[in-house]
XYZ file of C-alpha atoms in Angstrom:
98
model
C 1.366 9.889 45.366
C 1.199 7.758 42.200
C 3.346 9.244 39.324
C 0.758 10.437 36.619
C 1.361 8.548 33.199
C -0.435 10.299 30.719
C -1.409 8.230 27.678
C -2.567 11.440 25.696
C 0.400 13.992 26.697
C -1.748 16.772 25.291
C -4.566 16.331 27.594
C -4.511 19.292 29.786
C -5.759 20.247 33.181
C -8.585 22.857 31.708
C -9.849 20.075 29.429
C -10.276 17.775 32.426
C -11.949 20.578 34.515
C -14.576 21.205 31.910
C -15.362 17.413 31.501
C -15.310 16.982 35.519
C -17.473 20.061 35.981
C -20.102 18.646 33.284
C -20.090 15.188 33.920
C -18.511 14.328 37.427
C -19.240 16.959 39.817
C -22.857 15.941 40.237
C -21.829 12.760 42.076
C -18.295 13.459 43.142
C -19.152 17.161 44.023
C -16.929 20.362 43.087
C -14.863 19.934 45.973
C -14.001 16.003 45.063
C -15.312 14.938 48.312
C -18.431 12.850 46.693
C -22.025 12.762 47.701
C -22.130 9.588 49.729
C -22.756 7.359 46.993
C -19.479 8.371 44.789
C -15.904 8.230 45.609
C -14.052 10.843 47.779
C -11.008 11.867 45.859
C -9.729 13.980 48.774
C -9.772 11.629 51.653
C -9.926 8.122 50.106
C -5.936 7.793 50.074
C -6.385 3.840 49.251
C -8.712 4.755 46.013
C -6.163 7.616 44.766
C -3.290 5.437 45.312
C -4.276 3.112 42.419
C -2.374 3.346 39.234
C -3.365 5.589 36.466
C -4.129 2.499 34.403
C -6.799 1.076 37.043
C -8.482 4.389 37.365
C -8.520 5.164 33.863
C -10.134 1.789 33.346
C -12.589 2.580 36.145
C -13.579 5.762 34.120
C -13.799 4.010 30.543
C -15.670 0.833 32.061
C -17.439 1.779 35.050
C -17.278 0.718 38.346
C -19.280 -1.010 41.234
C -18.111 -0.041 44.556
C -19.000 -0.357 48.269
C -21.083 2.659 48.301
C -22.177 3.266 44.581
C -22.033 2.386 40.762
C -20.382 4.773 38.407
C -21.350 4.182 34.886
C -18.600 3.716 32.115
C -17.861 6.693 29.959
C -15.853 5.096 26.945
C -18.714 5.610 24.825
C -19.337 9.245 25.802
C -15.871 10.916 26.423
C -12.854 10.810 24.081
C -9.755 9.040 25.373
C -8.156 12.529 25.522
C -11.083 13.855 27.726
C -10.772 10.584 29.957
C -7.080 10.901 30.575
C -7.385 14.894 30.836
C -10.094 14.381 33.628
C -7.953 12.099 35.680
C -5.127 14.427 35.226
C -7.356 17.455 36.834
C -8.588 14.980 39.706
C -4.948 14.114 40.647
C -3.676 17.433 40.477
C -6.681 19.319 42.242
C -8.110 16.705 44.800
C -5.136 14.253 45.778
C -2.207 16.850 45.584
C -1.151 17.345 49.235
C 0.752 20.764 48.292
C -2.954 22.214 47.396
């Protein structure tokens, strides 16, 4: 699992969970497995092996992938929220100890 490099050290998991549930879960699912058109954070080990910077840029700027399109969030979320949601995703869905 890639090391989490937090650019906003005060971003916490509860902030990220709130952002995820409000903005991300509709497509990525409350369980993180996606809806068929959005990334599966649980089973897509290749995606989750990307660096934090790559994933943060996908959240900020959006992403067009093989199965769908994700809008960019840099104008709707603060940097702390963006970093917090990635931290939440990593700790909740790609942590093999959970």
